[in-house]
mmCIF file of N, CA and C in Angstrom:
data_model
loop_
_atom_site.group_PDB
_atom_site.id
_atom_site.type_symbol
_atom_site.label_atom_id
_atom_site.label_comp_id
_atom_site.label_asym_id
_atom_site.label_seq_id
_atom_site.Cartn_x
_atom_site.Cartn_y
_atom_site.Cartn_z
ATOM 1 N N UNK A 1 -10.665 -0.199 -12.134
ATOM 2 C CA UNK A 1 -9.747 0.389 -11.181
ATOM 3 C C UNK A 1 -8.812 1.333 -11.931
ATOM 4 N N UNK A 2 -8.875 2.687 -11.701
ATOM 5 C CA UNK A 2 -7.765 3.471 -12.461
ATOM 6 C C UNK A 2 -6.250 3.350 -11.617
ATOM 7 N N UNK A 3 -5.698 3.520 -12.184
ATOM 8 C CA UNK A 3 -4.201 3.359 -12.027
ATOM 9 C C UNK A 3 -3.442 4.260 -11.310
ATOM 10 N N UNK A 4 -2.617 3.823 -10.358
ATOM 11 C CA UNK A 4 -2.437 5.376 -9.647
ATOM 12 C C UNK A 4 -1.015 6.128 -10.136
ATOM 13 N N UNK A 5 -0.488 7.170 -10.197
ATOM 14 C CA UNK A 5 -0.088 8.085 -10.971
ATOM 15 C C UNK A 5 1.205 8.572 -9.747
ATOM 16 N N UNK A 6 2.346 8.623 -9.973
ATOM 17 C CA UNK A 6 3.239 9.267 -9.467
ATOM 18 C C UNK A 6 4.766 9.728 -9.715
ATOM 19 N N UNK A 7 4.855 11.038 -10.216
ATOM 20 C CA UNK A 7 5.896 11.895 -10.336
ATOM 21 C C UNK A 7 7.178 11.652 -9.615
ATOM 22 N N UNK A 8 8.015 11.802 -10.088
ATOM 23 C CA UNK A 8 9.431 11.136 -9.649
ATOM 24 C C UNK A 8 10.105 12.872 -9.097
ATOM 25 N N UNK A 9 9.900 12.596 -7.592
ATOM 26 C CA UNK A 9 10.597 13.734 -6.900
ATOM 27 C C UNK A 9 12.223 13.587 -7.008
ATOM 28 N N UNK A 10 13.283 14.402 -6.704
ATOM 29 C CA UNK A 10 14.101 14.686 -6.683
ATOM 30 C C UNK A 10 15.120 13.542 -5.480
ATOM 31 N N UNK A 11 14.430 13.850 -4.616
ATOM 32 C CA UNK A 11 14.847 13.061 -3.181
ATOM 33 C C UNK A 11 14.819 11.572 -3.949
ATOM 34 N N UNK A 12 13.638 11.387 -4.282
ATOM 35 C CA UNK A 12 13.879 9.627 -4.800
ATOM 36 C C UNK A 12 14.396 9.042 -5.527
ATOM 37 N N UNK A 13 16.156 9.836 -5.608
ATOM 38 C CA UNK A 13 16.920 9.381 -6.934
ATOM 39 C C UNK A 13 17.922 9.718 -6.808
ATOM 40 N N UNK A 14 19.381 9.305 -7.165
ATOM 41 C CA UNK A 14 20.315 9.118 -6.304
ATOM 42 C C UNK A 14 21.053 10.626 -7.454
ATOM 43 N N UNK A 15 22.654 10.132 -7.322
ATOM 44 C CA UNK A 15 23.471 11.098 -8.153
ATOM 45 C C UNK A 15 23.413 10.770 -9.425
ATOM 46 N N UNK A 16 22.850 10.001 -9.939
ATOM 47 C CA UNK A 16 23.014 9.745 -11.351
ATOM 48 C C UNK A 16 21.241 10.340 -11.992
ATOM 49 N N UNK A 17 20.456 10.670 -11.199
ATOM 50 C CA UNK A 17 19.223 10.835 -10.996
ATOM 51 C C UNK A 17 18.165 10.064 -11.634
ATOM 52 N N UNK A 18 18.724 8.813 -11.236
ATOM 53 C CA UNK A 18 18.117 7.484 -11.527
ATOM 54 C C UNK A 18 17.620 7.481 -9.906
ATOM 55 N N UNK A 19 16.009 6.276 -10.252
ATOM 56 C CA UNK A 19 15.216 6.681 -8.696
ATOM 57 C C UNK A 19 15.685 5.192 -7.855
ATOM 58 N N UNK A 20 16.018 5.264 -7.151
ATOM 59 C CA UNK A 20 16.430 4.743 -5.491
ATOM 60 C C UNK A 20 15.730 3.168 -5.779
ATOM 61 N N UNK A 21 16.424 1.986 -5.981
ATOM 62 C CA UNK A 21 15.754 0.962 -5.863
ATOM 63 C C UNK A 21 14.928 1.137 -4.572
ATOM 64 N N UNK A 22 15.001 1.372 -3.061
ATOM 65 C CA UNK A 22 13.808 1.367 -2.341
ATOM 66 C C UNK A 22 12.868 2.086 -2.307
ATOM 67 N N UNK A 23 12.344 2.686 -3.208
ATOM 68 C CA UNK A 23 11.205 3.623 -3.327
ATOM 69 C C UNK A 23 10.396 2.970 -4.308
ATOM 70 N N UNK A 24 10.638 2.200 -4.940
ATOM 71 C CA UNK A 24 9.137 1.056 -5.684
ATOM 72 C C UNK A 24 8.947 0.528 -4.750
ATOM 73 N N UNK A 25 9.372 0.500 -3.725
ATOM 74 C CA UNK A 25 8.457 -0.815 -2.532
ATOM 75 C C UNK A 25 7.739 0.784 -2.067
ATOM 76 N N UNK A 26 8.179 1.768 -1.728
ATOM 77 C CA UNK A 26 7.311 2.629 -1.343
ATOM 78 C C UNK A 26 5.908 3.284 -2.336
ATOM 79 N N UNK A 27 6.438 3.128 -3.789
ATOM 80 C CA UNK A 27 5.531 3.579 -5.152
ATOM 81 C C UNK A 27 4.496 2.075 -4.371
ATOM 82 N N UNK A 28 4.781 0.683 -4.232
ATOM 83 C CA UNK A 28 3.777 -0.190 -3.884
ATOM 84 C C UNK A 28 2.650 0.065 -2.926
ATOM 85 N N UNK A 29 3.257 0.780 -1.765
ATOM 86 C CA UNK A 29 2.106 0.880 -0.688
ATOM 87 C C UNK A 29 1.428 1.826 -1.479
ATOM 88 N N UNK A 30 1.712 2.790 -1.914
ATOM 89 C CA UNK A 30 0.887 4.295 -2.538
ATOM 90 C C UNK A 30 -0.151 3.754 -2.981
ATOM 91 N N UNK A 31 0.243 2.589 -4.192
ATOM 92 C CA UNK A 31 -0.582 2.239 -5.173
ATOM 93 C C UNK A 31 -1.479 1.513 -4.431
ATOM 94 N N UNK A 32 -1.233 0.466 -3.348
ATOM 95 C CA UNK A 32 -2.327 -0.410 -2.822
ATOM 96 C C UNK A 32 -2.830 0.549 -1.876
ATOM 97 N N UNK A 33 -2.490 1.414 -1.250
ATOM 98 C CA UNK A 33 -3.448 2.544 -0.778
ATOM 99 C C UNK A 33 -4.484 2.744 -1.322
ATOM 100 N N UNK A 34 -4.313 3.590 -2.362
ATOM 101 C CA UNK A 34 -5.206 4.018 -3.881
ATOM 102 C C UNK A 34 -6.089 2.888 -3.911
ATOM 103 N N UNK A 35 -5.784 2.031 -4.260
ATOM 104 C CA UNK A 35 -6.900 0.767 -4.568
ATOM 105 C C UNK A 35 -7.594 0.510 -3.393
ATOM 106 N N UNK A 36 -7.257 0.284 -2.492
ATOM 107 C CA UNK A 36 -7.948 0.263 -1.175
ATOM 108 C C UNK A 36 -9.236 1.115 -1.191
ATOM 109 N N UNK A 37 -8.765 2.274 -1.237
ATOM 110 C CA UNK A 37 -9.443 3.174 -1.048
ATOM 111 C C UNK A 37 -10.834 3.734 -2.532
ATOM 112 N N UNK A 38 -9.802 2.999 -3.676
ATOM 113 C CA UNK A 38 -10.724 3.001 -4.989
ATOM 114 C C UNK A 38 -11.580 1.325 -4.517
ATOM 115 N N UNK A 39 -11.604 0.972 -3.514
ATOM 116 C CA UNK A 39 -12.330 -0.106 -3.312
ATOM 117 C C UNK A 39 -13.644 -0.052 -2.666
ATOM 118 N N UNK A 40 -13.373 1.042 -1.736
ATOM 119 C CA UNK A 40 -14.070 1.751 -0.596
ATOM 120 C C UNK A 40 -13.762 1.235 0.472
ATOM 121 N N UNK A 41 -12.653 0.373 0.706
ATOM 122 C CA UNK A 41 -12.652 0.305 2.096
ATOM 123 C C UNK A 41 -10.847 0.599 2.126
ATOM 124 N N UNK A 42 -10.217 1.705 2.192
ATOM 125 C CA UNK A 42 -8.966 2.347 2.576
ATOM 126 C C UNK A 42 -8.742 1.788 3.944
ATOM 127 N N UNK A 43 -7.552 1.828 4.455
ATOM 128 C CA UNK A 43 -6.786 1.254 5.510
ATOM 129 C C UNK A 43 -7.148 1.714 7.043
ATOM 130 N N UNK A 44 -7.401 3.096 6.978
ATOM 131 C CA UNK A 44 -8.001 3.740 8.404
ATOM 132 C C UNK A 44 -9.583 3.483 8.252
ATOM 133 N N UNK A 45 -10.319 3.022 7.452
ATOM 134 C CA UNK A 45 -11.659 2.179 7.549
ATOM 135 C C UNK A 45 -11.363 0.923 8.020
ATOM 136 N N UNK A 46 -10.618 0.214 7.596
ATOM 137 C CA UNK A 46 -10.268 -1.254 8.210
ATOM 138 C C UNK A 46 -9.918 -1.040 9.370
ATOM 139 N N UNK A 47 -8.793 -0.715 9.355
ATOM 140 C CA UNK A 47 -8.493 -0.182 11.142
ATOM 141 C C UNK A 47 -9.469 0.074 11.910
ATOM 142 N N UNK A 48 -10.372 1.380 11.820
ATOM 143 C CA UNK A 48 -11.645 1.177 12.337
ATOM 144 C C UNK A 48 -12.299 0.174 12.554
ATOM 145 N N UNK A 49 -12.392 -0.522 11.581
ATOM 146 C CA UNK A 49 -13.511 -2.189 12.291
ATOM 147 C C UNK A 49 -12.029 -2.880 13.174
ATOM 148 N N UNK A 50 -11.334 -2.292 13.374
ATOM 149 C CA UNK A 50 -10.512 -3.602 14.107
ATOM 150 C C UNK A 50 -9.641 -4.374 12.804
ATOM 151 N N UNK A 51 -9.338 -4.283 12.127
ATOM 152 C CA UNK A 51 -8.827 -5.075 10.866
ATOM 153 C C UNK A 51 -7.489 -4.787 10.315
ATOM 154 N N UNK A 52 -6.128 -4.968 10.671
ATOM 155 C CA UNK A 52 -4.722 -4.718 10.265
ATOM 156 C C UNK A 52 -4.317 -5.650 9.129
ATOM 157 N N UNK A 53 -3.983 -5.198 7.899
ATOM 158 C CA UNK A 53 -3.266 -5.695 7.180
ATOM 159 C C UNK A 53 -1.551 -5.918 6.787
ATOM 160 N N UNK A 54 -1.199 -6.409 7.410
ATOM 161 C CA UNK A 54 0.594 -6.033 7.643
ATOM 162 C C UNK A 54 1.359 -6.779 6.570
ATOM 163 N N UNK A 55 2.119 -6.638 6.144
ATOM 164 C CA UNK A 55 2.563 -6.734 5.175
ATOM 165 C C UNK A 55 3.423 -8.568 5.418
ATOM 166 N N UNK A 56 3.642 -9.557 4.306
ATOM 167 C CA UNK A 56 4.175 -10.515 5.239
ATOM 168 C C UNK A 56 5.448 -10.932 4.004
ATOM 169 N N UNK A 57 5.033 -9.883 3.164
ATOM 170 C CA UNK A 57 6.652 -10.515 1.856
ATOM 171 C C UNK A 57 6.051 -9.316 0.489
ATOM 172 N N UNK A 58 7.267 -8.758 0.112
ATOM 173 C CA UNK A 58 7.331 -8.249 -1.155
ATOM 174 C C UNK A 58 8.853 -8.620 -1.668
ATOM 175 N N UNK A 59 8.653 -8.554 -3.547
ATOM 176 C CA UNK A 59 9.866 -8.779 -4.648
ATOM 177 C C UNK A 59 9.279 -7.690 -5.277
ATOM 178 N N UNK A 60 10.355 -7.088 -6.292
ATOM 179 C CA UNK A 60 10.488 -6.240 -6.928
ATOM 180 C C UNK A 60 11.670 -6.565 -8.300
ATOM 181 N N UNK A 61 10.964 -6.393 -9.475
ATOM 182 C CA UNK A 61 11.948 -6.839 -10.058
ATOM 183 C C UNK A 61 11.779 -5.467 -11.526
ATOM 184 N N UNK A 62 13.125 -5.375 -11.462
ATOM 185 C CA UNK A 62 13.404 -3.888 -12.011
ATOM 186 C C UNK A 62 13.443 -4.123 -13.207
ATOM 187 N N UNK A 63 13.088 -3.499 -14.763
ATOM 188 C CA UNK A 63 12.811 -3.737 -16.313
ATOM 189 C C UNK A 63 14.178 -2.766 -16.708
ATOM 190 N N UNK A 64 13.770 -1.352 -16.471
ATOM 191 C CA UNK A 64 14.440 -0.537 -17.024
ATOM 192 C C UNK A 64 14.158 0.653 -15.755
ATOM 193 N N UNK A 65 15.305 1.934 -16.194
ATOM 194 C CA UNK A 65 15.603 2.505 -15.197
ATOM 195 C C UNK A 65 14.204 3.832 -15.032
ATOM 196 N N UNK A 66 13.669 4.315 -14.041
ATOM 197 C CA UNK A 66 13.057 5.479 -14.115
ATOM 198 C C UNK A 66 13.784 6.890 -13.308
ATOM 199 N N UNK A 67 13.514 7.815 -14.091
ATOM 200 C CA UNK A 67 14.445 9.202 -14.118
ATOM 201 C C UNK A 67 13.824 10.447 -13.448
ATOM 202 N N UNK A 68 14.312 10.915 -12.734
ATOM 203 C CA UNK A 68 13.861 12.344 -12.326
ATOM 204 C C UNK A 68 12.696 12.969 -12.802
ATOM 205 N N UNK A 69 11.602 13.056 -12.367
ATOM 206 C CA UNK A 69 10.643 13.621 -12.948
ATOM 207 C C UNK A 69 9.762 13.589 -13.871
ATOM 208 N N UNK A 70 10.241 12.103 -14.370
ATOM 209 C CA UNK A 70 9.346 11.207 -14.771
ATOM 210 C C UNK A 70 8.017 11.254 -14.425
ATOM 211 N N UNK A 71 6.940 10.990 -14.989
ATOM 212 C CA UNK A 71 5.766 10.535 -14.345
ATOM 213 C C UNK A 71 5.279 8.798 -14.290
ATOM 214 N N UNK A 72 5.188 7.864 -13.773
ATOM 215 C CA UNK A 72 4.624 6.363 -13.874
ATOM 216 C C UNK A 72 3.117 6.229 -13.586
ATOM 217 N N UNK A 73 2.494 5.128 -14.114
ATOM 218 C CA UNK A 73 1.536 4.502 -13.754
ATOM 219 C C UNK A 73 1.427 3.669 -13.365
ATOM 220 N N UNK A 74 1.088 2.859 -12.131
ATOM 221 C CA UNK A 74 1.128 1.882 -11.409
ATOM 222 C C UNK A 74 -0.193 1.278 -10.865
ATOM 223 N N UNK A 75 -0.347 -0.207 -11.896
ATOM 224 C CA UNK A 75 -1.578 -0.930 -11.615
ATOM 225 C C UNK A 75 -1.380 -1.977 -10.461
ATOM 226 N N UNK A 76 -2.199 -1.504 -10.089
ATOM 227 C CA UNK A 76 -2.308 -2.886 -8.562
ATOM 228 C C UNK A 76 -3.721 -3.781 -8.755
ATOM 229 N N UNK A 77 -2.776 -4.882 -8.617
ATOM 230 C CA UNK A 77 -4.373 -6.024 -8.685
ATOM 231 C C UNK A 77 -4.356 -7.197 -7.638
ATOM 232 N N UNK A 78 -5.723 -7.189 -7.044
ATOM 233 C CA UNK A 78 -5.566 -8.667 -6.157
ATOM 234 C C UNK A 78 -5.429 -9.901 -6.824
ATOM 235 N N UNK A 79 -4.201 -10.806 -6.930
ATOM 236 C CA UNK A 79 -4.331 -11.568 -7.776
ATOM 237 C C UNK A 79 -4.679 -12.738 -7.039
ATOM 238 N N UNK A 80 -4.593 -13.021 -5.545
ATOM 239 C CA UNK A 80 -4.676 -13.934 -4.924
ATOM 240 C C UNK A 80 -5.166 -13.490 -3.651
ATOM 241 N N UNK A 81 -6.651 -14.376 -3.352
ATOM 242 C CA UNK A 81 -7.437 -14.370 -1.833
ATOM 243 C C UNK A 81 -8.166 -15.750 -1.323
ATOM 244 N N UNK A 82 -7.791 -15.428 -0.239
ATOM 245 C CA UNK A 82 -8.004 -16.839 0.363
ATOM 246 C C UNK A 82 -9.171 -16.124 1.746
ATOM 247 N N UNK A 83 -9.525 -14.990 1.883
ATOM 248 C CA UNK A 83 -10.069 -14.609 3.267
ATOM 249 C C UNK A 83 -9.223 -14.752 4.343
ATOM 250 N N UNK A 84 -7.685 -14.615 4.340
ATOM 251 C CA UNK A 84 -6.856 -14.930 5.285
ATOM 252 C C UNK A 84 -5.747 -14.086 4.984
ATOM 253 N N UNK A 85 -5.415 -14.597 3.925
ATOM 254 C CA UNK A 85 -4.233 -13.863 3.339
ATOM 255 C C UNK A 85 -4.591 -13.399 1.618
ATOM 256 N N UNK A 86 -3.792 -12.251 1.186
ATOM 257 C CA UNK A 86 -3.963 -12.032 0.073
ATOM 258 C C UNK A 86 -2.737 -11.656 -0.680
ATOM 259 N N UNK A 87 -2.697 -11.392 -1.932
ATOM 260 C CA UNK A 87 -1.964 -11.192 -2.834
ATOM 261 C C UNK A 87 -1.913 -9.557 -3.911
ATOM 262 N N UNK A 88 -1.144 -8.927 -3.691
ATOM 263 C CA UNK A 88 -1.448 -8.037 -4.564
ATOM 264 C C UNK A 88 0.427 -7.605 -5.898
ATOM 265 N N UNK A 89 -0.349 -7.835 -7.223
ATOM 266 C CA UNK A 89 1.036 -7.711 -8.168
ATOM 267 C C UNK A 89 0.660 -6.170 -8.398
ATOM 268 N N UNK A 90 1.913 -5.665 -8.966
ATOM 269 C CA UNK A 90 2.030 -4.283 -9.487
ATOM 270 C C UNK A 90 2.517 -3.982 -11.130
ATOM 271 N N UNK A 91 2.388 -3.286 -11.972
ATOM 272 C CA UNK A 91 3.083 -2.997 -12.650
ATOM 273 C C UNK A 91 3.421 -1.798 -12.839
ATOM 274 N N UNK A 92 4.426 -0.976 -13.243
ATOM 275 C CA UNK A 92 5.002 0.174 -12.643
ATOM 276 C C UNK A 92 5.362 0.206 -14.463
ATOM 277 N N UNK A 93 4.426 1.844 -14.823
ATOM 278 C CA UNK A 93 5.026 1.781 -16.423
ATOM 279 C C UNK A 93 5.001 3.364 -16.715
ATOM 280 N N UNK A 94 5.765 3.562 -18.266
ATOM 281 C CA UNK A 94 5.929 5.338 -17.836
ATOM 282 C C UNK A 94 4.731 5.552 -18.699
ATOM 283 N N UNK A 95 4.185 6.726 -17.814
ATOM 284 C CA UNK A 95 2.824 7.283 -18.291
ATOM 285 C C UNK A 95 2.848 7.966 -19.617
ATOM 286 N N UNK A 96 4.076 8.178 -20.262
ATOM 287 C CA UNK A 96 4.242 8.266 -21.770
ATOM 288 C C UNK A 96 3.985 7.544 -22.598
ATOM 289 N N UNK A 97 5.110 6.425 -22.384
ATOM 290 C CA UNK A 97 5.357 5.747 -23.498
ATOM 291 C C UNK A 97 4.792 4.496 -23.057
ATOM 292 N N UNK A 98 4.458 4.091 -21.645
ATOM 293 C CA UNK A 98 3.675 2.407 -21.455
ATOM 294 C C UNK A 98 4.596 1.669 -21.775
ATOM 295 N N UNK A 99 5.863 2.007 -21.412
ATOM 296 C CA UNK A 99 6.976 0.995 -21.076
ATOM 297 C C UNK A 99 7.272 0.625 -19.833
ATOM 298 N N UNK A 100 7.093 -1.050 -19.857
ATOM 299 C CA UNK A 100 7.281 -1.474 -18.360
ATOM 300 C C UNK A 100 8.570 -1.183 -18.071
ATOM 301 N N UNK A 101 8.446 -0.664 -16.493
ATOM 302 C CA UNK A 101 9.482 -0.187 -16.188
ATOM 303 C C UNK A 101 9.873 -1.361 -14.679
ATOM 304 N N UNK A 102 8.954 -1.704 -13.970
ATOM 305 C CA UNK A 102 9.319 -2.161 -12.766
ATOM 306 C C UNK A 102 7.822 -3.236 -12.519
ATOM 307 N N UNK A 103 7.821 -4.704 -12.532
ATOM 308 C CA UNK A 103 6.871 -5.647 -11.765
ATOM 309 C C UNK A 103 7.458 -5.644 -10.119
ATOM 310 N N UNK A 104 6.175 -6.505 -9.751
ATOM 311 C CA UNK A 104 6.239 -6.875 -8.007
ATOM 312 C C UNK A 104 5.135 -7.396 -7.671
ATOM 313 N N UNK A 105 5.323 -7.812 -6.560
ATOM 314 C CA UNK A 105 4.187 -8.061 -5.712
ATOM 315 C C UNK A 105 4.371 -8.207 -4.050
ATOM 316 N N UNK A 106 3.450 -7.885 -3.293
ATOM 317 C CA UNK A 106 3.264 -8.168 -1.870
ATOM 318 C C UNK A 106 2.160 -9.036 -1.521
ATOM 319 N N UNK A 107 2.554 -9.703 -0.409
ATOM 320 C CA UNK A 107 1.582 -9.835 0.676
ATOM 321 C C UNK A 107 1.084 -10.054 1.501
ATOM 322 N N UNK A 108 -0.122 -10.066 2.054
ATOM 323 C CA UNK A 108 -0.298 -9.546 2.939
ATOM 324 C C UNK A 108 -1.447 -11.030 3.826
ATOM 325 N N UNK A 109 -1.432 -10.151 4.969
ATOM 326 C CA UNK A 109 -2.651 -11.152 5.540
ATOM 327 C C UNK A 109 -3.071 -9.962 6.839
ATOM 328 N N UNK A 110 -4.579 -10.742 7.237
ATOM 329 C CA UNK A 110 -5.550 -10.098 7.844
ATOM 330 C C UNK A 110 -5.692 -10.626 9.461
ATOM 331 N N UNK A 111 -5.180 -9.390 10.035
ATOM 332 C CA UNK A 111 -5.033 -9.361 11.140
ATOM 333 C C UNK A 111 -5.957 -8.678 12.722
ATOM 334 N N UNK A 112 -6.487 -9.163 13.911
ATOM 335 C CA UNK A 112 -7.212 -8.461 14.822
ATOM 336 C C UNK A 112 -6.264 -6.793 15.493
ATOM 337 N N UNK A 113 -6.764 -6.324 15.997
ATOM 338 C CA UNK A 113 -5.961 -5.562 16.414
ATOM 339 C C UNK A 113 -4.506 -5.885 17.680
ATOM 340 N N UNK A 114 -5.086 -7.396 18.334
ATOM 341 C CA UNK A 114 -4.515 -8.356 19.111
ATOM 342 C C UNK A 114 -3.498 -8.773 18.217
ATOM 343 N N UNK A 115 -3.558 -8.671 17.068
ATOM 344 C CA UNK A 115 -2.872 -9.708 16.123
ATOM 345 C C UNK A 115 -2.700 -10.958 15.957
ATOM 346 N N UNK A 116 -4.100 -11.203 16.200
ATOM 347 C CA UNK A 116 -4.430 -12.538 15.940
ATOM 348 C C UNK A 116 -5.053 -12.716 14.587
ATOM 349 N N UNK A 117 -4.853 -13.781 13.658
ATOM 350 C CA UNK A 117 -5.385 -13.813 12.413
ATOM 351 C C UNK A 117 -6.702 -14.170 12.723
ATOM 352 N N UNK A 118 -7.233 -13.104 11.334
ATOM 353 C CA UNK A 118 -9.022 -13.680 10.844
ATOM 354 C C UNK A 118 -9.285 -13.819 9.911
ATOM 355 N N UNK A 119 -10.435 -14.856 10.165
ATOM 356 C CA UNK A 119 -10.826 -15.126 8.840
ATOM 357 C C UNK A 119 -12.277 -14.606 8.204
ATOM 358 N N UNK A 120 -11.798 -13.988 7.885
ATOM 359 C CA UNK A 120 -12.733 -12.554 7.038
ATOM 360 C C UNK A 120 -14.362 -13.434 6.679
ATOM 361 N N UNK A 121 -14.865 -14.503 6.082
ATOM 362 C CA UNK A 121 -15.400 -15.151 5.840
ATOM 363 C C UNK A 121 -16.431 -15.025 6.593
ATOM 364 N N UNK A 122 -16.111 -15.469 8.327
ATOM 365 C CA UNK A 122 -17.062 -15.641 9.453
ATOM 366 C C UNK A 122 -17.116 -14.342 10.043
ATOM 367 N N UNK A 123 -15.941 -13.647 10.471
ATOM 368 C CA UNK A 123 -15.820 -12.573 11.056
ATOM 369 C C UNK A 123 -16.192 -11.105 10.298
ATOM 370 N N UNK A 124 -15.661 -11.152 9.084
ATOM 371 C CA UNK A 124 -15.970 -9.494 8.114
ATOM 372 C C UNK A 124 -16.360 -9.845 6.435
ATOM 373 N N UNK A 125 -17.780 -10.663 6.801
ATOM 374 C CA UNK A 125 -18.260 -10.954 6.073
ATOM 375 C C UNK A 125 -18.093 -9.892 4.796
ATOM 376 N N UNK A 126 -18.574 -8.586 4.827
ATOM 377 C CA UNK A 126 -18.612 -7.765 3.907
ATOM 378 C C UNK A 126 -17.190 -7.321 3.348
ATOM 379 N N UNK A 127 -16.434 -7.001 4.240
ATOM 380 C CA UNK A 127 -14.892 -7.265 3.671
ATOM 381 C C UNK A 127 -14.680 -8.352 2.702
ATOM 382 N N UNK A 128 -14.605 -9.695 3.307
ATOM 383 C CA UNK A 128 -14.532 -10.957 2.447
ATOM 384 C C UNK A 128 -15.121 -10.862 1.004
ATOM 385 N N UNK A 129 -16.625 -10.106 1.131
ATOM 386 C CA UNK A 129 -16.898 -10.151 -0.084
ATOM 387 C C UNK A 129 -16.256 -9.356 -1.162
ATOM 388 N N UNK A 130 -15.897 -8.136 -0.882
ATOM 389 C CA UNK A 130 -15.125 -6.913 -1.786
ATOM 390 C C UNK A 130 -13.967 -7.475 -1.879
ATOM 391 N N UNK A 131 -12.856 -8.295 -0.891
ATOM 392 C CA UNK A 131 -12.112 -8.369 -1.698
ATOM 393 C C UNK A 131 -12.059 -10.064 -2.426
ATOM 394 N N UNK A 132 -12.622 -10.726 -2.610
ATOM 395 C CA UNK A 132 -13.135 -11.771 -3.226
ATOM 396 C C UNK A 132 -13.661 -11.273 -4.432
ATOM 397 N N UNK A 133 -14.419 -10.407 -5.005
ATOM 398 C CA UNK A 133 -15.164 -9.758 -6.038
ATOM 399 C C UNK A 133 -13.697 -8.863 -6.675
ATOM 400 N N UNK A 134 -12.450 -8.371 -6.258
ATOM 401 C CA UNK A 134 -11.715 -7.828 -6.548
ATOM 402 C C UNK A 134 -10.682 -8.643 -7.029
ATOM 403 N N UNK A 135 -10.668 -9.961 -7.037
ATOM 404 C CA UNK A 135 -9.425 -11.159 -7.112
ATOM 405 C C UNK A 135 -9.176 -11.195 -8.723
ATOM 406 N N UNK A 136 -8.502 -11.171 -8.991
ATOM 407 C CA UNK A 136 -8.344 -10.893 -10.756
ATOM 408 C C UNK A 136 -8.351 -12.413 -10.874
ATOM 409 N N UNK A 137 -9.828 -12.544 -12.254
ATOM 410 C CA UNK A 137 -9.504 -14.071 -12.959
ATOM 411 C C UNK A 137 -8.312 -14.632 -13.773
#
């Protein structure tokens, strides 16, 4: 899984031009986007079969500060699946120097378009399997 990559805009950083504690929860979705989609099955494919993933808890816990225009790298991994609910951690590091800058994690669980939970297993067999094969040992 390559790592997804993002430049520190202007907007995402206050007067000291240090970046906005709420914009790593936003650097998070980017990154589990990316992976999604480096998975082959991205979020408007799920949607398509009927399949919502909504978010049900994220932490964020800050190392050191990131600066204006910075560039980061941010690894996302499934660390936890159950075919119901899942788990995804982050690490957020500068694409220079590979200094952690920011951990986290979210997650999530698998939802009908009713919003009723499924269980991927019986219902999206092939889902179940990709992200089961994606669960970090």
């Amino acid at each position: 899984m390559k790592p997804y990559e993002h430049k520190v805009q202007y907007y995402e950083t206050d007067a000291m031009g240090i970046v906005h504690h709420s914009n790593y929860i936003r650097w998070f979705e980017e990154a589990r986007c990316d992976m999604l989609e480096q998975m082959g099955f991205g979020y408007r494919k799920m949607e398509e079969e009927g399949v919502i993933i909504p978010v049900l808890s994220v932490a964020c816990n800050y190392k050191s500060m990131v600066r204006f225009e910075e560039t980061v790298v941010i690894l996302s991994t499934v660390t936890e699946f159950n075919g119901i609910k899942f788990k995804v951690t982050y690490e957020i590091r500068d694409s220079e120097t590979n200094e952690l800058r920011t951990t986290g994690e979210s997650t999530h669980c698998f939802l009908s378009r009713a919003h009723q939970p499924l269980r991927l297993k019986k219902e999206y067999p092939h889902i179940y399997s990709l992200f089961a094969s994606m669960q970090a040992i």
